Amino acid sequence: MRWAYITVAAALVAVTLIFAVQNLQSVTVSFLSFRISALLAFLIAVIYLLGMVTGGGAWALIRWAVEGSKKAGSPR
């Protein structure tokens, strides 16, 4: 089973590298008065990482709220 995980991880790394090589053009992203120009693959990676951080934080907050409500509802 370990080799299956290694194979899947190697395939994901290969796909990611191919994606990065094929998206080397520079793009400009504008939001309100902010502008940033960077490689498309870099921007996608940064946005993905930000999504992981914020999604993980939101999931932790929801889990904390559910666990807190279970404790508050149970008699002592």
PDB file of N, CA, C and O in Angstrom:
ATOM      1  N   MET A   1       0.824  -1.197   0.000  1.00  0.00           N
ATOM      2  CA  MET A   1       0.000   0.000   0.000  1.00  0.00           C
ATOM      3  C   MET A   1       0.863   1.254   0.000  1.00  0.00           C
ATOM      4  O   MET A   1       0.461   2.266  -0.546  1.00  0.00           O
ATOM      5  N   ARG A   2       2.029   1.160   0.636  1.00  0.00           N
ATOM      6  CA  ARG A   2       2.920   2.317   0.684  1.00  0.00           C
ATOM      7  C   ARG A   2       3.340   2.744  -0.718  1.00  0.00           C
ATOM      8  O   ARG A   2       3.430   3.930  -1.015  1.00  0.00           O
ATOM      9  N   TRP A   3       3.583   1.770  -1.581  1.00  0.00           N
ATOM     10  CA  TRP A   3       3.994   2.103  -2.946  1.00  0.00           C
ATOM     11  C   TRP A   3       2.874   2.788  -3.721  1.00  0.00           C
ATOM     12  O   TRP A   3       3.129   3.624  -4.581  1.00  0.00           O
ATOM     13  N   ALA A   4       1.647   2.470  -3.401  1.00  0.00           N
ATOM     14  CA  ALA A   4       0.516   3.128  -4.054  1.00  0.00           C
ATOM     15  C   ALA A   4       0.494   4.612  -3.686  1.00  0.00           C
ATOM     16  O   ALA A   4       0.284   5.476  -4.557  1.00  0.00           O
ATOM     17  N   TYR A   5       0.729   4.926  -2.409  1.00  0.00           N
ATOM     18  CA  TYR A   5       0.760   6.322  -1.970  1.00  0.00           C
ATOM     19  C   TYR A   5       1.922   7.071  -2.626  1.00  0.00           C
ATOM     20  O   TYR A   5       1.772   8.223  -3.050  1.00  0.00           O
ATOM     21  N   ILE A   6       3.077   6.417  -2.708  1.00  0.00           N
ATOM     22  CA  ILE A   6       4.242   7.044  -3.342  1.00  0.00           C
ATOM     23  C   ILE A   6       3.972   7.291  -4.817  1.00  0.00           C
ATOM     24  O   ILE A   6       4.319   8.357  -5.352  1.00  0.00           O
ATOM     25  N   THR A   7       3.319   6.345  -5.485  1.00  0.00           N
ATOM     26  CA  THR A   7       2.993   6.495  -6.908  1.00  0.00           C
ATOM     27  C   THR A   7       2.024   7.646  -7.124  1.00  0.00           C
ATOM     28  O   THR A   7       2.200   8.457  -8.040  1.00  0.00           O
ATOM     29  N   VAL A   8       1.009   7.736  -6.288  1.00  0.00           N
ATOM     30  CA  VAL A   8       0.032   8.828  -6.411  1.00  0.00           C
ATOM     31  C   VAL A   8       0.701  10.169  -6.143  1.00  0.00           C
ATOM     32  O   VAL A   8       0.472  11.147  -6.873  1.00  0.00           O
ATOM     33  N   ALA A   9       1.539  10.249  -5.127  1.00  0.00           N
ATOM     34  CA  ALA A   9       2.245  11.498  -4.819  1.00  0.00           C
ATOM     35  C   ALA A   9       3.166  11.894  -5.966  1.00  0.00           C
ATOM     36  O   ALA A   9       3.221  13.072  -6.350  1.00  0.00           O
ATOM     37  N   ALA A  10       3.885  10.939  -6.551  1.00  0.00           N
ATOM     38  CA  ALA A  10       4.776  11.231  -7.680  1.00  0.00           C
ATOM     39  C   ALA A  10       3.979  11.708  -8.894  1.00  0.00           C
ATOM     40  O   ALA A  10       4.404  12.633  -9.605  1.00  0.00           O
ATOM     41  N   ALA A  11       2.819  11.111  -9.119  1.00  0.00           N
ATOM     42  CA  ALA A  11       1.975  11.541 -10.237  1.00  0.00           C
ATOM     43  C   ALA A  11       1.479  12.964 -10.021  1.00  0.00           C
ATOM     44  O   ALA A  11       1.461  13.780 -10.959  1.00  0.00           O
ATOM     45  N   LEU A  12       1.084  13.304  -8.791  1.00  0.00           N
ATOM     46  CA  LEU A  12       0.622  14.668  -8.506  1.00  0.00           C
ATOM     47  C   LEU A  12       1.744  15.684  -8.667  1.00  0.00           C
ATOM     48  O   LEU A  12       1.520  16.787  -9.188  1.00  0.00           O
ATOM     49  N   VAL A  13       2.948  15.328  -8.248  1.00  0.00           N
ATOM     50  CA  VAL A  13       4.093  16.222  -8.433  1.00  0.00           C
ATOM     51  C   VAL A  13       4.376  16.423  -9.915  1.00  0.00           C
ATOM     52  O   VAL A  13       4.615  17.553 -10.369  1.00  0.00           O
ATOM     53  N   ALA A  14       4.305  15.356 -10.699  1.00  0.00           N
ATOM     54  CA  ALA A  14       4.550  15.458 -12.139  1.00  0.00           C
ATOM     55  C   ALA A  14       3.507  16.342 -12.816  1.00  0.00           C
ATOM     56  O   ALA A  14       3.842  17.211 -13.627  1.00  0.00           O
ATOM     57  N   VAL A  15       2.250  16.154 -12.458  1.00  0.00           N
ATOM     58  CA  VAL A  15       1.178  16.971 -13.041  1.00  0.00           C
ATOM     59  C   VAL A  15       1.356  18.434 -12.651  1.00  0.00           C
ATOM     60  O   VAL A  15       1.172  19.346 -13.479  1.00  0.00           O
ATOM     61  N   THR A  16       1.731  18.690 -11.411  1.00  0.00           N
ATOM     62  CA  THR A  16       1.945  20.060 -10.945  1.00  0.00           C
ATOM     63  C   THR A  16       3.104  20.720 -11.693  1.00  0.00           C
ATOM     64  O   THR A  16       2.999  21.886 -12.104  1.00  0.00           O
ATOM     65  N   LEU A  17       4.179  19.997 -11.883  1.00  0.00           N
ATOM     66  CA  LEU A  17       5.323  20.548 -12.634  1.00  0.00           C
ATOM     67  C   LEU A  17       4.961  20.825 -14.086  1.00  0.00           C
ATOM     68  O   LEU A  17       5.345  21.865 -14.636  1.00  0.00           O
ATOM     69  N   ILE A  18       4.227  19.926 -14.714  1.00  0.00           N
ATOM     70  CA  ILE A  18       3.795  20.151 -16.098  1.00  0.00           C
ATOM     71  C   ILE A  18       2.907  21.386 -16.174  1.00  0.00           C
ATOM     72  O   ILE A  18       3.049  22.226 -17.074  1.00  0.00           O
ATOM     73  N   PHE A  19       1.989  21.530 -15.222  1.00  0.00           N
ATOM     74  CA  PHE A  19       1.113  22.699 -15.181  1.00  0.00           C
ATOM     75  C   PHE A  19       1.928  23.982 -15.045  1.00  0.00           C
ATOM     76  O   PHE A  19       1.679  24.968 -15.739  1.00  0.00           O
ATOM     77  N   ALA A  20       2.900  23.975 -14.147  1.00  0.00           N
ATOM     78  CA  ALA A  20       3.716  25.171 -13.923  1.00  0.00           C
ATOM     79  C   ALA A  20       4.516  25.537 -15.162  1.00  0.00           C
ATOM     80  O   ALA A  20       4.622  26.711 -15.516  1.00  0.00           O
ATOM     81  N   VAL A  21       5.069  24.553 -15.851  1.00  0.00           N
ATOM     82  CA  VAL A  21       5.870  24.822 -17.051  1.00  0.00           C
ATOM     83  C   VAL A  21       4.994  25.353 -18.179  1.00  0.00           C
ATOM     84  O   VAL A  21       5.405  26.226 -18.941  1.00  0.00           O
ATOM     85  N   GLN A  22       3.774  24.861 -18.281  1.00  0.00           N
ATOM     86  CA  GLN A  22       2.891  25.296 -19.358  1.00  0.00           C
ATOM     87  C   GLN A  22       2.215  26.638 -19.078  1.00  0.00           C
ATOM     88  O   GLN A  22       1.601  27.207 -19.970  1.00  0.00           O
ATOM     89  N   ASN A  23       2.321  27.157 -17.870  1.00  0.00           N
ATOM     90  CA  ASN A  23       1.679  28.427 -17.513  1.00  0.00           C
ATOM     91  C   ASN A  23       2.700  29.427 -16.997  1.00  0.00           C
ATOM     92  O   ASN A  23       2.575  29.962 -15.901  1.00  0.00           O
ATOM     93  N   LEU A  24       3.682  29.708 -17.811  1.00  0.00           N
ATOM     94  CA  LEU A  24       4.743  30.627 -17.416  1.00  0.00           C
ATOM     95  C   LEU A  24       4.464  32.079 -17.804  1.00  0.00           C
ATOM     96  O   LEU A  24       5.270  32.951 -17.519  1.00  0.00           O
ATOM     97  N   GLN A  25       3.334  32.339 -18.463  1.00  0.00           N
ATOM     98  CA  GLN A  25       3.052  33.715 -18.855  1.00  0.00           C
ATOM     99  C   GLN A  25       2.695  34.550 -17.632  1.00  0.00           C
ATOM    100  O   GLN A  25       2.178  34.055 -16.642  1.00  0.00           O
ATOM    101  N   SER A  26       2.995  35.819 -17.717  1.00  0.00           N
ATOM    102  CA  SER A  26       2.707  36.750 -16.633  1.00  0.00           C
ATOM    103  C   SER A  26       1.296  37.293 -16.807  1.00  0.00           C
ATOM    104  O   SER A  26       0.870  37.621 -17.914  1.00  0.00           O
ATOM    105  N   VAL A  27       0.574  37.373 -15.700  1.00  0.00           N
ATOM    106  CA  VAL A  27      -0.776  37.918 -15.716  1.00  0.00           C
ATOM    107  C   VAL A  27      -0.877  39.019 -14.662  1.00  0.00           C
ATOM    108  O   VAL A  27      -0.105  39.069 -13.717  1.00  0.00           O
ATOM    109  N   THR A  28      -1.832  39.907 -14.855  1.00  0.00           N
ATOM    110  CA  THR A  28      -2.082  40.982 -13.903  1.00  0.00           C
ATOM    111  C   THR A  28      -3.442  40.770 -13.277  1.00  0.00           C
ATOM    112  O   THR A  28      -4.435  40.589 -13.977  1.00  0.00           O
ATOM    113  N   VAL A  29      -3.482  40.786 -11.961  1.00  0.00           N
ATOM    114  CA  VAL A  29      -4.730  40.627 -11.220  1.00  0.00           C
ATOM    115  C   VAL A  29      -5.010  41.948 -10.524  1.00  0.00           C
ATOM    116  O   VAL A  29      -4.139  42.503  -9.854  1.00  0.00           O
ATOM    117  N   SER A  30      -6.239  42.450 -10.681  1.00  0.00           N
ATOM    118  CA  SER A  30      -6.637  43.713 -10.058  1.00  0.00           C
ATOM    119  C   SER A  30      -7.778  43.469  -9.088  1.00  0.00           C
ATOM    120  O   SER A  30      -8.717  42.726  -9.386  1.00  0.00           O
ATOM    121  N   PHE A  31      -7.672  44.097  -7.919  1.00  0.00           N
ATOM    122  CA  PHE A  31      -8.743  44.044  -6.927  1.00  0.00           C
ATOM    123  C   PHE A  31      -8.789  45.389  -6.236  1.00  0.00           C
ATOM    124  O   PHE A  31      -7.820  45.793  -5.594  1.00  0.00           O
ATOM    125  N   LEU A  32      -9.911  46.064  -6.380  1.00  0.00           N
ATOM    126  CA  LEU A  32     -10.079  47.429  -5.898  1.00  0.00           C
ATOM    127  C   LEU A  32      -8.959  48.291  -6.472  1.00  0.00           C
ATOM    128  O   LEU A  32      -8.863  48.440  -7.670  1.00  0.00           O
ATOM    129  N   SER A  33      -8.099  48.856  -5.638  1.00  0.00           N
ATOM    130  CA  SER A  33      -7.020  49.685  -6.185  1.00  0.00           C
ATOM    131  C   SER A  33      -5.689  48.938  -6.193  1.00  0.00           C
ATOM    132  O   SER A  33      -4.660  49.527  -6.520  1.00  0.00           O
ATOM    133  N   PHE A  34      -5.714  47.650  -5.862  1.00  0.00           N
ATOM    134  CA  PHE A  34      -4.479  46.866  -5.830  1.00  0.00           C
ATOM    135  C   PHE A  34      -4.262  46.157  -7.159  1.00  0.00           C
ATOM    136  O   PHE A  34      -5.209  45.684  -7.778  1.00  0.00           O
ATOM    137  N   ARG A  35      -3.027  46.068  -7.573  1.00  0.00           N
ATOM    138  CA  ARG A  35      -2.647  45.354  -8.797  1.00  0.00           C
ATOM    139  C   ARG A  35      -1.413  44.535  -8.523  1.00  0.00           C
ATOM    140  O   ARG A  35      -0.481  45.005  -7.880  1.00  0.00           O
ATOM    141  N   ILE A  36      -1.401  43.314  -9.038  1.00  0.00           N
ATOM    142  CA  ILE A  36      -0.217  42.475  -8.910  1.00  0.00           C
ATOM    143  C   ILE A  36       0.003  41.752 -10.237  1.00  0.00           C
ATOM    144  O   ILE A  36      -0.944  41.279 -10.852  1.00  0.00           O
ATOM    145  N   SER A  37       1.240  41.739 -10.662  1.00  0.00           N
ATOM    146  CA  SER A  37       1.629  40.998 -11.858  1.00  0.00           C
ATOM    147  C   SER A  37       2.585  39.892 -11.441  1.00  0.00           C
ATOM    148  O   SER A  37       3.573  40.143 -10.751  1.00  0.00           O
ATOM    149  N   ALA A  38       2.258  38.674 -11.828  1.00  0.00           N
ATOM    150  CA  ALA A  38       3.095  37.531 -11.480  1.00  0.00           C
ATOM    151  C   ALA A  38       2.802  36.402 -12.452  1.00  0.00           C
ATOM    152  O   ALA A  38       1.884  36.492 -13.280  1.00  0.00           O
ATOM    153  N   LEU A  39       3.581  35.336 -12.335  1.00  0.00           N
ATOM    154  CA  LEU A  39       3.342  34.167 -13.160  1.00  0.00           C
ATOM    155  C   LEU A  39       2.013  33.528 -12.772  1.00  0.00           C
ATOM    156  O   LEU A  39       1.654  33.476 -11.591  1.00  0.00           O
ATOM    157  N   LEU A  40       1.300  33.044 -13.771  1.00  0.00           N
ATOM    158  CA  LEU A  40      -0.007  32.445 -13.527  1.00  0.00           C
ATOM    159  C   LEU A  40       0.088  31.263 -12.570  1.00  0.00           C
ATOM    160  O   LEU A  40      -0.706  31.152 -11.630  1.00  0.00           O
ATOM    161  N   ALA A  41       1.053  30.389 -12.771  1.00  0.00           N
ATOM    162  CA  ALA A  41       1.199  29.216 -11.898  1.00  0.00           C
ATOM    163  C   ALA A  41       1.474  29.642 -10.454  1.00  0.00           C
ATOM    164  O   ALA A  41       0.952  29.043  -9.513  1.00  0.00           O
ATOM    165  N   PHE A  42       2.264  30.684 -10.268  1.00  0.00           N
ATOM    166  CA  PHE A  42       2.566  31.183  -8.921  1.00  0.00           C
ATOM    167  C   PHE A  42       1.303  31.722  -8.250  1.00  0.00           C
ATOM    168  O   PHE A  42       1.040  31.430  -7.083  1.00  0.00           O
ATOM    169  N   LEU A  43       0.525  32.506  -8.985  1.00  0.00           N
ATOM    170  CA  LEU A  43      -0.702  33.062  -8.410  1.00  0.00           C
ATOM    171  C   LEU A  43      -1.691  31.966  -8.037  1.00  0.00           C
ATOM    172  O   LEU A  43      -2.328  32.024  -6.979  1.00  0.00           O
ATOM    173  N   ILE A  44      -1.807  30.962  -8.879  1.00  0.00           N
ATOM    174  CA  ILE A  44      -2.723  29.866  -8.581  1.00  0.00           C
ATOM    175  C   ILE A  44      -2.257  29.120  -7.333  1.00  0.00           C
ATOM    176  O   ILE A  44      -3.064  28.758  -6.471  1.00  0.00           O
ATOM    177  N   ALA A  45      -0.959  28.896  -7.204  1.00  0.00           N
ATOM    178  CA  ALA A  45      -0.423  28.206  -6.024  1.00  0.00           C
ATOM    179  C   ALA A  45      -0.674  29.020  -4.753  1.00  0.00           C
ATOM    180  O   ALA A  45      -1.076  28.466  -3.723  1.00  0.00           O
ATOM    181  N   VAL A  46      -0.474  30.332  -4.816  1.00  0.00           N
ATOM    182  CA  VAL A  46      -0.697  31.188  -3.649  1.00  0.00           C
ATOM    183  C   VAL A  46      -2.176  31.189  -3.264  1.00  0.00           C
ATOM    184  O   VAL A  46      -2.520  31.064  -2.081  1.00  0.00           O
ATOM    185  N   ILE A  47      -3.055  31.291  -4.242  1.00  0.00           N
ATOM    186  CA  ILE A  47      -4.488  31.300  -3.958  1.00  0.00           C
ATOM    187  C   ILE A  47      -4.924  29.961  -3.383  1.00  0.00           C
ATOM    188  O   ILE A  47      -5.728  29.896  -2.454  1.00  0.00           O
ATOM    189  N   TYR A  48      -4.362  28.868  -3.894  1.00  0.00           N
ATOM    190  CA  TYR A  48      -4.672  27.549  -3.357  1.00  0.00           C
ATOM    191  C   TYR A  48      -4.235  27.434  -1.900  1.00  0.00           C
ATOM    192  O   TYR A  48      -4.986  26.945  -1.055  1.00  0.00           O
ATOM    193  N   LEU A  49      -3.034  27.898  -1.599  1.00  0.00           N
ATOM    194  CA  LEU A  49      -2.535  27.846  -0.223  1.00  0.00           C
ATOM    195  C   LEU A  49      -3.374  28.719   0.711  1.00  0.00           C
ATOM    196  O   LEU A  49      -3.670  28.327   1.849  1.00  0.00           O
ATOM    197  N   LEU A  50      -3.765  29.905   0.241  1.00  0.00           N
ATOM    198  CA  LEU A  50      -4.640  30.760   1.049  1.00  0.00           C
ATOM    199  C   LEU A  50      -5.986  30.083   1.306  1.00  0.00           C
ATOM    200  O   LEU A  50      -6.545  30.187   2.401  1.00  0.00           O
ATOM    201  N   GLY A  51      -6.499  29.391   0.313  1.00  0.00           N
ATOM    202  CA  GLY A  51      -7.738  28.646   0.482  1.00  0.00           C
ATOM    203  C   GLY A  51      -7.602  27.530   1.498  1.00  0.00           C
ATOM    204  O   GLY A  51      -8.513  27.277   2.290  1.00  0.00           O
ATOM    205  N   MET A  52      -6.454  26.852   1.489  1.00  0.00           N
ATOM    206  CA  MET A  52      -6.216  25.796   2.472  1.00  0.00           C
ATOM    207  C   MET A  52      -6.193  26.367   3.880  1.00  0.00           C
ATOM    208  O   MET A  52      -6.785  25.802   4.808  1.00  0.00           O
ATOM    209  N   VAL A  53      -5.516  27.503   4.042  1.00  0.00           N
ATOM    210  CA  VAL A  53      -5.403  28.120   5.371  1.00  0.00           C
ATOM    211  C   VAL A  53      -6.764  28.600   5.858  1.00  0.00           C
ATOM    212  O   VAL A  53      -7.173  28.306   6.983  1.00  0.00           O
ATOM    213  N   THR A  54      -7.487  29.319   5.030  1.00  0.00           N
ATOM    214  CA  THR A  54      -8.786  29.857   5.451  1.00  0.00           C
ATOM    215  C   THR A  54      -9.813  28.752   5.593  1.00  0.00           C
ATOM    216  O   THR A  54     -10.642  28.790   6.503  1.00  0.00           O
ATOM    217  N   GLY A  55      -9.778  27.763   4.724  1.00  0.00           N
ATOM    218  CA  GLY A  55     -10.710  26.639   4.837  1.00  0.00           C
ATOM    219  C   GLY A  55     -10.453  25.833   6.088  1.00  0.00           C
ATOM    220  O   GLY A  55     -11.383  25.401   6.776  1.00  0.00           O
ATOM    221  N   GLY A  56      -9.173  25.616   6.406  1.00  0.00           N
ATOM    222  CA  GLY A  56      -8.829  24.892   7.627  1.00  0.00           C
ATOM    223  C   GLY A  56      -9.247  25.663   8.859  1.00  0.00           C
ATOM    224  O   GLY A  56      -9.743  25.088   9.838  1.00  0.00           O
ATOM    225  N   GLY A  57      -9.077  26.978   8.816  1.00  0.00           N
ATOM    226  CA  GLY A  57      -9.497  27.808   9.945  1.00  0.00           C
ATOM    227  C   GLY A  57     -11.002  27.802  10.115  1.00  0.00           C
ATOM    228  O   GLY A  57     -11.512  27.724  11.235  1.00  0.00           O
ATOM    229  N   ALA A  58     -11.723  27.855   9.024  1.00  0.00           N
ATOM    230  CA  ALA A  58     -13.184  27.833   9.095  1.00  0.00           C
ATOM    231  C   ALA A  58     -13.668  26.478   9.611  1.00  0.00           C
ATOM    232  O   ALA A  58     -14.592  26.414  10.434  1.00  0.00           O
ATOM    233  N   TRP A  59     -13.025  25.400   9.146  1.00  0.00           N
ATOM    234  CA  TRP A  59     -13.415  24.075   9.606  1.00  0.00           C
ATOM    235  C   TRP A  59     -13.160  23.928  11.108  1.00  0.00           C
ATOM    236  O   TRP A  59     -13.978  23.378  11.839  1.00  0.00           O
ATOM    237  N   ALA A  60     -12.029  24.425  11.577  1.00  0.00           N
ATOM    238  CA  ALA A  60     -11.704  24.356  13.004  1.00  0.00           C
ATOM    239  C   ALA A  60     -12.717  25.163  13.821  1.00  0.00           C
ATOM    240  O   ALA A  60     -13.139  24.733  14.899  1.00  0.00           O
ATOM    241  N   LEU A  61     -13.128  26.320  13.325  1.00  0.00           N
ATOM    242  CA  LEU A  61     -14.110  27.146  14.027  1.00  0.00           C
ATOM    243  C   LEU A  61     -15.460  26.441  14.107  1.00  0.00           C
ATOM    244  O   LEU A  61     -16.106  26.434  15.161  1.00  0.00           O
ATOM    245  N   ILE A  62     -15.879  25.821  13.022  1.00  0.00           N
ATOM    246  CA  ILE A  62     -17.155  25.102  13.021  1.00  0.00           C
ATOM    247  C   ILE A  62     -17.091  23.926  13.987  1.00  0.00           C
ATOM    248  O   ILE A  62     -18.020  23.688  14.770  1.00  0.00           O
ATOM    249  N   ARG A  63     -15.993  23.174  13.954  1.00  0.00           N
ATOM    250  CA  ARG A  63     -15.833  22.022  14.845  1.00  0.00           C
ATOM    251  C   ARG A  63     -15.843  22.475  16.307  1.00  0.00           C
ATOM    252  O   ARG A  63     -16.474  21.855  17.158  1.00  0.00           O
ATOM    253  N   TRP A  64     -15.163  23.587  16.596  1.00  0.00           N
ATOM    254  CA  TRP A  64     -15.126  24.132  17.950  1.00  0.00           C
ATOM    255  C   TRP A  64     -16.528  24.519  18.406  1.00  0.00           C
ATOM    256  O   TRP A  64     -16.925  24.248  19.544  1.00  0.00           O
ATOM    257  N   ALA A  65     -17.300  25.156  17.523  1.00  0.00           N
ATOM    258  CA  ALA A  65     -18.651  25.584  17.875  1.00  0.00           C
ATOM    259  C   ALA A  65     -19.560  24.384  18.121  1.00  0.00           C
ATOM    260  O   ALA A  65     -20.360  24.385  19.064  1.00  0.00           O
ATOM    261  N   VAL A  66     -19.441  23.347  17.304  1.00  0.00           N
ATOM    262  CA  VAL A  66     -20.275  22.156  17.479  1.00  0.00           C
ATOM    263  C   VAL A  66     -19.916  21.448  18.772  1.00  0.00           C
ATOM    264  O   VAL A  66     -20.803  21.048  19.536  1.00  0.00           O
ATOM    265  N   GLU A  67     -18.634  21.290  19.051  1.00  0.00           N
ATOM    266  CA  GLU A  67     -18.215  20.632  20.292  1.00  0.00           C
ATOM    267  C   GLU A  67     -18.646  21.449  21.513  1.00  0.00           C
ATOM    268  O   GLU A  67     -19.056  20.888  22.519  1.00  0.00           O
ATOM    269  N   GLY A  68     -18.569  22.773  21.416  1.00  0.00           N
ATOM    270  CA  GLY A  68     -18.999  23.621  22.516  1.00  0.00           C
ATOM    271  C   GLY A  68     -20.496  23.529  22.762  1.00  0.00           C
ATOM    272  O   GLY A  68     -20.945  23.522  23.907  1.00  0.00           O
ATOM    273  N   SER A  69     -21.273  23.432  21.689  1.00  0.00           N
ATOM    274  CA  SER A  69     -22.718  23.317  21.868  1.00  0.00           C
ATOM    275  C   SER A  69     -23.116  21.966  22.439  1.00  0.00           C
ATOM    276  O   SER A  69     -24.098  21.858  23.167  1.00  0.00           O
ATOM    277  N   LYS A  70     -22.347  20.927  22.116  1.00  0.00           N
ATOM    278  CA  LYS A  70     -22.632  19.604  22.697  1.00  0.00           C
ATOM    279  C   LYS A  70     -22.345  19.615  24.196  1.00  0.00           C
ATOM    280  O   LYS A  70     -23.096  19.040  24.968  1.00  0.00           O
ATOM    281  N   LYS A  71     -21.259  20.279  24.594  1.00  0.00           N
ATOM    282  CA  LYS A  71     -20.922  20.350  26.024  1.00  0.00           C
ATOM    283  C   LYS A  71     -21.939  21.186  26.781  1.00  0.00           C
ATOM    284  O   LYS A  71     -22.291  20.879  27.912  1.00  0.00           O
ATOM    285  N   ALA A  72     -22.412  22.270  26.181  1.00  0.00           N
ATOM    286  CA  ALA A  72     -23.362  23.150  26.858  1.00  0.00           C
ATOM    287  C   ALA A  72     -24.726  22.490  26.990  1.00  0.00           C
ATOM    288  O   ALA A  72     -25.455  22.748  27.943  1.00  0.00           O
ATOM    289  N   GLY A  73     -25.069  21.620  26.059  1.00  0.00           N
ATOM    290  CA  GLY A  73     -26.379  20.963  26.094  1.00  0.00           C
ATOM    291  C   GLY A  73     -26.450  19.747  26.977  1.00  0.00           C
ATOM    292  O   GLY A  73     -27.528  19.306  27.364  1.00  0.00           O
ATOM    293  N   SER A  74     -25.324  19.188  27.373  1.00  0.00           N
ATOM    294  CA  SER A  74     -25.347  17.977  28.193  1.00  0.00           C
ATOM    295  C   SER A  74     -25.375  18.338  29.675  1.00  0.00           C
ATOM    296  O   SER A  74     -24.707  19.259  30.107  1.00  0.00           O
ATOM    297  N   PRO A  75     -26.146  17.580  30.469  1.00  0.00           N
ATOM    298  CA  PRO A  75     -26.188  17.871  31.908  1.00  0.00           C
ATOM    299  C   PRO A  75     -24.893  17.457  32.587  1.00  0.00           C
ATOM    300  O   PRO A  75     -24.245  16.529  32.187  1.00  0.00           O
ATOM    301  N   ARG A  76     -24.558  18.167  33.672  1.00  0.00           N
ATOM    302  CA  ARG A  76     -23.318  17.865  34.390  1.00  0.00           C
ATOM    303  C   ARG A  76     -23.562  16.975  35.552  1.00  0.00           C
ATOM    304  O   ARG A  76     -24.387  16.881  36.272  1.00  0.00           O
TER     305      ARG A  76
END
